[in-house]
mmCIF file of N, CA and C in Angstrom:
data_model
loop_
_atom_site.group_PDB
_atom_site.id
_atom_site.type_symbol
_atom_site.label_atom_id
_atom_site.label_comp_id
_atom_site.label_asym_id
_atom_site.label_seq_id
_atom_site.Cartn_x
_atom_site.Cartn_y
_atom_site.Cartn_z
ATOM 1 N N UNK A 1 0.847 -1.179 0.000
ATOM 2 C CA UNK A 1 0.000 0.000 0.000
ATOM 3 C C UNK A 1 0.891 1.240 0.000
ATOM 4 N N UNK A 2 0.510 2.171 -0.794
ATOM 5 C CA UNK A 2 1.530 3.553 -0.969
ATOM 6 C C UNK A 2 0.314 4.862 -0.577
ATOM 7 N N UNK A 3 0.823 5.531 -0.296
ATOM 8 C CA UNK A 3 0.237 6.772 0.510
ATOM 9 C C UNK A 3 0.800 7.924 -0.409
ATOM 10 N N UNK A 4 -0.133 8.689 -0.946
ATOM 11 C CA UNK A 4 0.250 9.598 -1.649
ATOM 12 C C UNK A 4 -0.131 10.809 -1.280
ATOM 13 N N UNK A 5 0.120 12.145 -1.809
ATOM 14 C CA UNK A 5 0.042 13.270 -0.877
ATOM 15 C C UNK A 5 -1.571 13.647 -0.768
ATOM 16 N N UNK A 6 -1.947 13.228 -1.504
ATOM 17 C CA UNK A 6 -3.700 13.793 -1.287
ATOM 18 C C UNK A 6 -4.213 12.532 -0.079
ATOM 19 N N UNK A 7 -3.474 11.564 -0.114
ATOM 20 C CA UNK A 7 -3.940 10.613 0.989
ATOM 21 C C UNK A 7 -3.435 11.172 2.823
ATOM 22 N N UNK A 8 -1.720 11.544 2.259
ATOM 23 C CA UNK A 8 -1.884 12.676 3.479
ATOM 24 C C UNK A 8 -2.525 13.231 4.043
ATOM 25 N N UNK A 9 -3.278 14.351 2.991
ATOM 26 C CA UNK A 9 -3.774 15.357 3.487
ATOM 27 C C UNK A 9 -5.074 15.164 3.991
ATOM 28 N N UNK A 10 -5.565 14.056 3.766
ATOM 29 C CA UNK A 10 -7.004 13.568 3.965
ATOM 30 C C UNK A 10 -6.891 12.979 5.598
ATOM 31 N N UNK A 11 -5.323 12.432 5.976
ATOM 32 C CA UNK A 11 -5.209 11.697 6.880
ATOM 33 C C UNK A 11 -4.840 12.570 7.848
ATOM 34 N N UNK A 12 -4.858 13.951 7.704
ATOM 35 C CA UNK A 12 -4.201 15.211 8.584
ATOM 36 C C UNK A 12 -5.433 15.677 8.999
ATOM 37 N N UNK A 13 -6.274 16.086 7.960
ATOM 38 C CA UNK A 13 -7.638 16.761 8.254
ATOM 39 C C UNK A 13 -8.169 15.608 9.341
ATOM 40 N N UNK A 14 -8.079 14.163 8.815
ATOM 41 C CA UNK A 14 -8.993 13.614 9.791
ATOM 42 C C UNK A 14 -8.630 13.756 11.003
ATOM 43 N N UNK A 15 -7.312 13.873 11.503
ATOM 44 C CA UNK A 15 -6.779 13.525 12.618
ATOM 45 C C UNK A 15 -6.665 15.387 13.137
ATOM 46 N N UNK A 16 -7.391 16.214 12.595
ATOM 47 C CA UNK A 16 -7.114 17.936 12.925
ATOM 48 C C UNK A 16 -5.703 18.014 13.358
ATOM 49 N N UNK A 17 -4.960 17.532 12.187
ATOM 50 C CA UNK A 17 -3.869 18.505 12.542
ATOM 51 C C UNK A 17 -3.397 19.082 10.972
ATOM 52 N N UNK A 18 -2.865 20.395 11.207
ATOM 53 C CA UNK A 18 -2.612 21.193 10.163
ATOM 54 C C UNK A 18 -1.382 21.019 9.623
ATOM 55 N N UNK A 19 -1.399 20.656 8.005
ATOM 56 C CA UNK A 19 -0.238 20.965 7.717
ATOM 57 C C UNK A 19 -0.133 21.267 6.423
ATOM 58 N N UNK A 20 1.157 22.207 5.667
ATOM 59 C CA UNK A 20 0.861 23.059 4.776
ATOM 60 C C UNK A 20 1.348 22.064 3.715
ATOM 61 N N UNK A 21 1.087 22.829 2.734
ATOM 62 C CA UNK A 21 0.849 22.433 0.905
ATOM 63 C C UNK A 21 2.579 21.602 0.921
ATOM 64 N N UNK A 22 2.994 22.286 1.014
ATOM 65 C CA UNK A 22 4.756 22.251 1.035
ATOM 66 C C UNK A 22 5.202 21.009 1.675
ATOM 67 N N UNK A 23 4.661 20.368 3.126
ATOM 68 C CA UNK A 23 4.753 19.602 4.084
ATOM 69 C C UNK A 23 4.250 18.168 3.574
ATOM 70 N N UNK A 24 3.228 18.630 2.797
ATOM 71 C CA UNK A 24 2.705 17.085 2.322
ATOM 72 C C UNK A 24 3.625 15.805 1.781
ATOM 73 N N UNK A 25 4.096 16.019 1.051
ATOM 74 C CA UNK A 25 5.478 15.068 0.318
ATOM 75 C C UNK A 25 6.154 14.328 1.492
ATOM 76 N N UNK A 26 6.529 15.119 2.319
ATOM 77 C CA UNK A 26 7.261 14.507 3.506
ATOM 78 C C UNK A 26 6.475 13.592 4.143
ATOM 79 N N UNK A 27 5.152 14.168 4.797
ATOM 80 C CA UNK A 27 4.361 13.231 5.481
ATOM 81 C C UNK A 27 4.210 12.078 4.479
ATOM 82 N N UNK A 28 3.678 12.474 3.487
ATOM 83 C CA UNK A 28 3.193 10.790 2.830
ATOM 84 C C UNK A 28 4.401 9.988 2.910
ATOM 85 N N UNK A 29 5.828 10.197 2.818
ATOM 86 C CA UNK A 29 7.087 9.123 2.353
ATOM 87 C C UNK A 29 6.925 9.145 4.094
ATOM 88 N N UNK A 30 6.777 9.501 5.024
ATOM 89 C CA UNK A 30 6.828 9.202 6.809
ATOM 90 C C UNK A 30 5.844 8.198 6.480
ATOM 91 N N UNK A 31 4.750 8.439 5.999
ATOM 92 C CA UNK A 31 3.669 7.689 6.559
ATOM 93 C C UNK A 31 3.844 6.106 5.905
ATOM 94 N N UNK A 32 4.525 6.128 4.303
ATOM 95 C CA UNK A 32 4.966 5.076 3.426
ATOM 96 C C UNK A 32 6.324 4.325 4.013
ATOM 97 N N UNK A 33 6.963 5.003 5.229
ATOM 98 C CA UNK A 33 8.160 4.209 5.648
ATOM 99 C C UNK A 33 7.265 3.471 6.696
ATOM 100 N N UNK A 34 6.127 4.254 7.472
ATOM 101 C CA UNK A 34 6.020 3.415 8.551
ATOM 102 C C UNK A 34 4.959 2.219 8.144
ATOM 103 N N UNK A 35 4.252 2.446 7.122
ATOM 104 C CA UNK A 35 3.510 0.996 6.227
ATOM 105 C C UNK A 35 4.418 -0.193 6.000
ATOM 106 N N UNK A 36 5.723 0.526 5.189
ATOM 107 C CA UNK A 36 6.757 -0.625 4.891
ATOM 108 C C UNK A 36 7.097 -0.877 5.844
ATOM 109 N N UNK A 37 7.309 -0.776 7.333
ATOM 110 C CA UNK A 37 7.795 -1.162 8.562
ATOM 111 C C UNK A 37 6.621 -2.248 8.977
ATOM 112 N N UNK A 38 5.351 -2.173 8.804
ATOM 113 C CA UNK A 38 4.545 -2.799 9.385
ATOM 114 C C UNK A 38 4.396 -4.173 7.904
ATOM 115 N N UNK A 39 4.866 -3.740 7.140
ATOM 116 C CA UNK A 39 4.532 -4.883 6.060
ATOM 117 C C UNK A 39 5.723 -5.837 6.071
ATOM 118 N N UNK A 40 7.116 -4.967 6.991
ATOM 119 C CA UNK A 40 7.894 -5.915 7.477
ATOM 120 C C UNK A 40 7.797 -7.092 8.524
ATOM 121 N N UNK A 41 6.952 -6.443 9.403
ATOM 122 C CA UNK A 41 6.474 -7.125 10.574
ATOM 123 C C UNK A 41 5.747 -8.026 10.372
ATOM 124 N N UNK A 42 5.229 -8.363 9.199
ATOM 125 C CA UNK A 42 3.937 -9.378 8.693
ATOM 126 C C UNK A 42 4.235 -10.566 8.558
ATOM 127 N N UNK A 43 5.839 -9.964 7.294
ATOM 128 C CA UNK A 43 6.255 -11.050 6.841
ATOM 129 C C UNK A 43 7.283 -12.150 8.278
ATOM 130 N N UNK A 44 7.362 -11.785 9.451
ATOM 131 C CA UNK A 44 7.874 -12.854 10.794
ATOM 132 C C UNK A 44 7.250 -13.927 11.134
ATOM 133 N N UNK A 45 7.344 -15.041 10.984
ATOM 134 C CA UNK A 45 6.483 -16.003 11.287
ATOM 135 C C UNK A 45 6.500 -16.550 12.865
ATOM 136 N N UNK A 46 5.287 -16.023 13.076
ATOM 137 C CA UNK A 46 4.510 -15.827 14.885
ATOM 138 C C UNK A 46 4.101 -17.372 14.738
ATOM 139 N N UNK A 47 3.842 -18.894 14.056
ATOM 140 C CA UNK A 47 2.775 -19.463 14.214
ATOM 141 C C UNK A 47 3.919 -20.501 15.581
ATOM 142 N N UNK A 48 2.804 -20.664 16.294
ATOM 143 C CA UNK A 48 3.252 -21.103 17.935
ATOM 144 C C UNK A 48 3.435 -20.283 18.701
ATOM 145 N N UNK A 49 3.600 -19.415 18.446
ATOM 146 C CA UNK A 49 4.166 -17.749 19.348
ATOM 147 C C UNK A 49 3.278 -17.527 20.574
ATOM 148 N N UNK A 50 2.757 -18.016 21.719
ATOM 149 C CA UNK A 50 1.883 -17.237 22.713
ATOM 150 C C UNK A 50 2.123 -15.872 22.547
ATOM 151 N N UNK A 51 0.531 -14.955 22.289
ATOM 152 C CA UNK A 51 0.799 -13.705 22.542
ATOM 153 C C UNK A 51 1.263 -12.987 23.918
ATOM 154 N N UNK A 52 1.932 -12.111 23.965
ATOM 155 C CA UNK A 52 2.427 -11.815 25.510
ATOM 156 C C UNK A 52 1.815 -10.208 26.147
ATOM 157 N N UNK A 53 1.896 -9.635 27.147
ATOM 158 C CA UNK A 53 1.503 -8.323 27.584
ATOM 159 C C UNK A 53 3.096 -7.377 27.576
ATOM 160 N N UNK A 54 4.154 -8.357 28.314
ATOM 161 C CA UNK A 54 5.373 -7.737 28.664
ATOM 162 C C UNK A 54 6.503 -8.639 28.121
ATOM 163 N N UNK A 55 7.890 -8.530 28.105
ATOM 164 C CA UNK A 55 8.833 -9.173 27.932
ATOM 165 C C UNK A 55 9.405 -9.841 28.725
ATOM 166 N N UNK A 56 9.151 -9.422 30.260
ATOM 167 C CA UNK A 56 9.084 -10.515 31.103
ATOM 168 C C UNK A 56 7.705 -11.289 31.973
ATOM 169 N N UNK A 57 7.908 -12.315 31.597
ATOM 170 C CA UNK A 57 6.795 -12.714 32.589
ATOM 171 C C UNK A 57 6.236 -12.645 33.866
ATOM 172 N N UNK A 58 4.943 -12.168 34.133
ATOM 173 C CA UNK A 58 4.482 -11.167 35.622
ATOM 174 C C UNK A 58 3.228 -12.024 35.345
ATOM 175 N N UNK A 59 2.548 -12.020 36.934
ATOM 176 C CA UNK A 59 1.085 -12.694 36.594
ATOM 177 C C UNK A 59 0.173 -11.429 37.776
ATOM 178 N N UNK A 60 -0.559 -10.863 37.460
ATOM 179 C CA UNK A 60 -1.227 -9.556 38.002
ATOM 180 C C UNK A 60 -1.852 -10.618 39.326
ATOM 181 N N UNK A 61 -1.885 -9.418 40.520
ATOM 182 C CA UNK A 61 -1.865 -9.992 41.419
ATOM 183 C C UNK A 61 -3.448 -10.008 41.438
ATOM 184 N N UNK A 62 -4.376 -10.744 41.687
ATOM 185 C CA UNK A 62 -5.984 -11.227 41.781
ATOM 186 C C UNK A 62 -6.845 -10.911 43.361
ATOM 187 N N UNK A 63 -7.636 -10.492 43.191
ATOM 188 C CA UNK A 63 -8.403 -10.012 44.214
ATOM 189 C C UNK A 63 -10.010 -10.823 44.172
ATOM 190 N N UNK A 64 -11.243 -10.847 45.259
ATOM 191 C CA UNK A 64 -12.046 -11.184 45.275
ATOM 192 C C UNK A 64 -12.918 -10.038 44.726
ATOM 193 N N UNK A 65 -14.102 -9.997 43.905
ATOM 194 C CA UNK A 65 -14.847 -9.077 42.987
ATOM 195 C C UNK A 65 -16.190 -9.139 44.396
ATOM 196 N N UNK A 66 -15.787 -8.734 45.290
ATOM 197 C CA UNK A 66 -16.933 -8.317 46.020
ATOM 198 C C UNK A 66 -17.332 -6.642 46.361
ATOM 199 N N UNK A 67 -18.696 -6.483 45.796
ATOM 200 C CA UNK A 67 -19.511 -5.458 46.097
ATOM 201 C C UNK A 67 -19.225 -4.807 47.027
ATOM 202 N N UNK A 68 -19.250 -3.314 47.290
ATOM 203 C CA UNK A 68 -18.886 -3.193 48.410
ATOM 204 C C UNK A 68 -19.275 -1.630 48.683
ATOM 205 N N UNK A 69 -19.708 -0.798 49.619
ATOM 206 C CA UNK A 69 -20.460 0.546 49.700
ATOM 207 C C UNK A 69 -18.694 1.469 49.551
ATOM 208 N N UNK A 70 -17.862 0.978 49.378
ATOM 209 C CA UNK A 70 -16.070 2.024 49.348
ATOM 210 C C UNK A 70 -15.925 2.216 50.780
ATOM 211 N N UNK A 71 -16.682 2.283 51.757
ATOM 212 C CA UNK A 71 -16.454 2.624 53.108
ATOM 213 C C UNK A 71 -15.487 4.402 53.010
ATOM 214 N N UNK A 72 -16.287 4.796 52.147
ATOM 215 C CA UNK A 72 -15.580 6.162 51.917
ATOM 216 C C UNK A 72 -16.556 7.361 52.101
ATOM 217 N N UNK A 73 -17.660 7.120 52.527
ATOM 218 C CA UNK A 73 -18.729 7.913 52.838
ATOM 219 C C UNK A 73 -18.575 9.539 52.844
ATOM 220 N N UNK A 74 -18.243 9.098 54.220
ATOM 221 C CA UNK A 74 -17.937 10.765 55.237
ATOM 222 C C UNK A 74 -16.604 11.079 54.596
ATOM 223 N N UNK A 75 -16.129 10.641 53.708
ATOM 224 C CA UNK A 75 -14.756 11.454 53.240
ATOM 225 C C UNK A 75 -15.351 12.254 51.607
ATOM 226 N N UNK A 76 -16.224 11.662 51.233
ATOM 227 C CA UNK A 76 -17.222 12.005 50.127
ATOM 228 C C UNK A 76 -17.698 13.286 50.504
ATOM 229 N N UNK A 77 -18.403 12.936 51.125
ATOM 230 C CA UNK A 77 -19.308 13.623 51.668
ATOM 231 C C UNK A 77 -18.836 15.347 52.133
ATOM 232 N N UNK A 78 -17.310 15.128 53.106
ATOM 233 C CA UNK A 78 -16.918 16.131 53.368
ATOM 234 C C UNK A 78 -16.872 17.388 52.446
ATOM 235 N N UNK A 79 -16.737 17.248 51.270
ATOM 236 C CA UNK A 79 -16.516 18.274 50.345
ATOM 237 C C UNK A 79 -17.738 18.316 49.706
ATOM 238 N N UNK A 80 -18.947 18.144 50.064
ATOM 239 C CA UNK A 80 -20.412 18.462 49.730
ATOM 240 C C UNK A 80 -20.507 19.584 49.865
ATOM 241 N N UNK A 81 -20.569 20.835 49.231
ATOM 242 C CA UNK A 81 -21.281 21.680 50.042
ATOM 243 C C UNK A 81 -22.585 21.952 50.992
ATOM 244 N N UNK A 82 -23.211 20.525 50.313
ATOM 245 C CA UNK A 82 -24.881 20.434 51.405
ATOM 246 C C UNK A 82 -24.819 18.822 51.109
ATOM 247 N N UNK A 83 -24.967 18.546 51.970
ATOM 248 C CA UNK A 83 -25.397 17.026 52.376
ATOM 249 C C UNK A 83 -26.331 16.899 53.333
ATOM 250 N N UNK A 84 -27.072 15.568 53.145
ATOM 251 C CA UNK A 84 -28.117 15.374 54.113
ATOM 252 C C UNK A 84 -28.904 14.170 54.000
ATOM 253 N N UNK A 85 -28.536 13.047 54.966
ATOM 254 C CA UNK A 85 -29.560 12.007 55.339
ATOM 255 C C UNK A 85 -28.141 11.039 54.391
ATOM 256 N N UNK A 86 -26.923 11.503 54.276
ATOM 257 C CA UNK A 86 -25.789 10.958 53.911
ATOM 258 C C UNK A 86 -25.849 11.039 52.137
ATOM 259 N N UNK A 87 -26.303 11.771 51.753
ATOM 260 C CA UNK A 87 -26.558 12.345 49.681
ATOM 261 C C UNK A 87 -25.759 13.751 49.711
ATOM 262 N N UNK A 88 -25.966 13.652 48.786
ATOM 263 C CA UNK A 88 -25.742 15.073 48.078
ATOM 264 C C UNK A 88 -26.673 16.143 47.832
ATOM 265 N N UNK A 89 -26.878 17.421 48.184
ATOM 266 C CA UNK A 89 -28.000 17.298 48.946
ATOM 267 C C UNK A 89 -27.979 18.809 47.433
ATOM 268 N N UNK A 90 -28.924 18.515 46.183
ATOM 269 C CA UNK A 90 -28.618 19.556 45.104
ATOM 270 C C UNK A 90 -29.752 20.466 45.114
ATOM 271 N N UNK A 91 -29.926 21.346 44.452
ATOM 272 C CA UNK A 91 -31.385 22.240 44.219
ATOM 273 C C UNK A 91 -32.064 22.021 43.100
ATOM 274 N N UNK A 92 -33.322 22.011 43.856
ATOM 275 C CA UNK A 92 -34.318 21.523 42.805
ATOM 276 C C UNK A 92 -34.004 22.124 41.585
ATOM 277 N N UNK A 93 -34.233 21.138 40.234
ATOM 278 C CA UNK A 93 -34.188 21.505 39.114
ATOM 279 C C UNK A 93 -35.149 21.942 38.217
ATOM 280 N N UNK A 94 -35.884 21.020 38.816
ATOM 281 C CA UNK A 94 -37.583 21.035 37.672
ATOM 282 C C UNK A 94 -38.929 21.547 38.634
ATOM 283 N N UNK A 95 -39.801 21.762 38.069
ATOM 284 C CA UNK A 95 -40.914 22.442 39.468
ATOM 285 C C UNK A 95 -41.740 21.473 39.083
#
């Protein structure tokens, strides 16, 4: 796949960033080195390969998935400006 300068410029607008008439040429051969980099990567043969997260092996440490109110209440709460009956205590919106 080759990237040409009107493909640039299409790929600049999408991403809002600006760049001038002059600039285009460059981006597309950036954007055509980093295609050929990834069309390098294709051709490595992964088959058996476990996919991995890191380069060394770590196993995340596991916890129990129990529900739980945060026991963080009154620390919440403190920076309410109005609280009451343990909420947030807002002004009516609608009549």
């Amino acid at each position: 796949m080759s990237i040409d300068k009107d493909t640039a410029a299409r790929v600049a607008k999408l991403a809002r960033i600006k760049v001038e008439e002059d600039a285009l040429p460059a981006l597309a051969a950036e954007f055509n080195t980093i295609l050929g980099f990834i069309e390098q990567l294709n051709e490595v043969d992964v088959e058996g390969i476990e996919p991995m997260t890191s380069v060394t092996p770590q196993r995340l440490k596991r916890r129990e998935d129990v529900v739980t109110d945060g026991h963080q209440q009154p620390k919440v709460l403190a920076n309410a400006p109005d609280a009451r009956e343990g909420f947030f205590a807002v002004p009516k919106v609608m009549e």
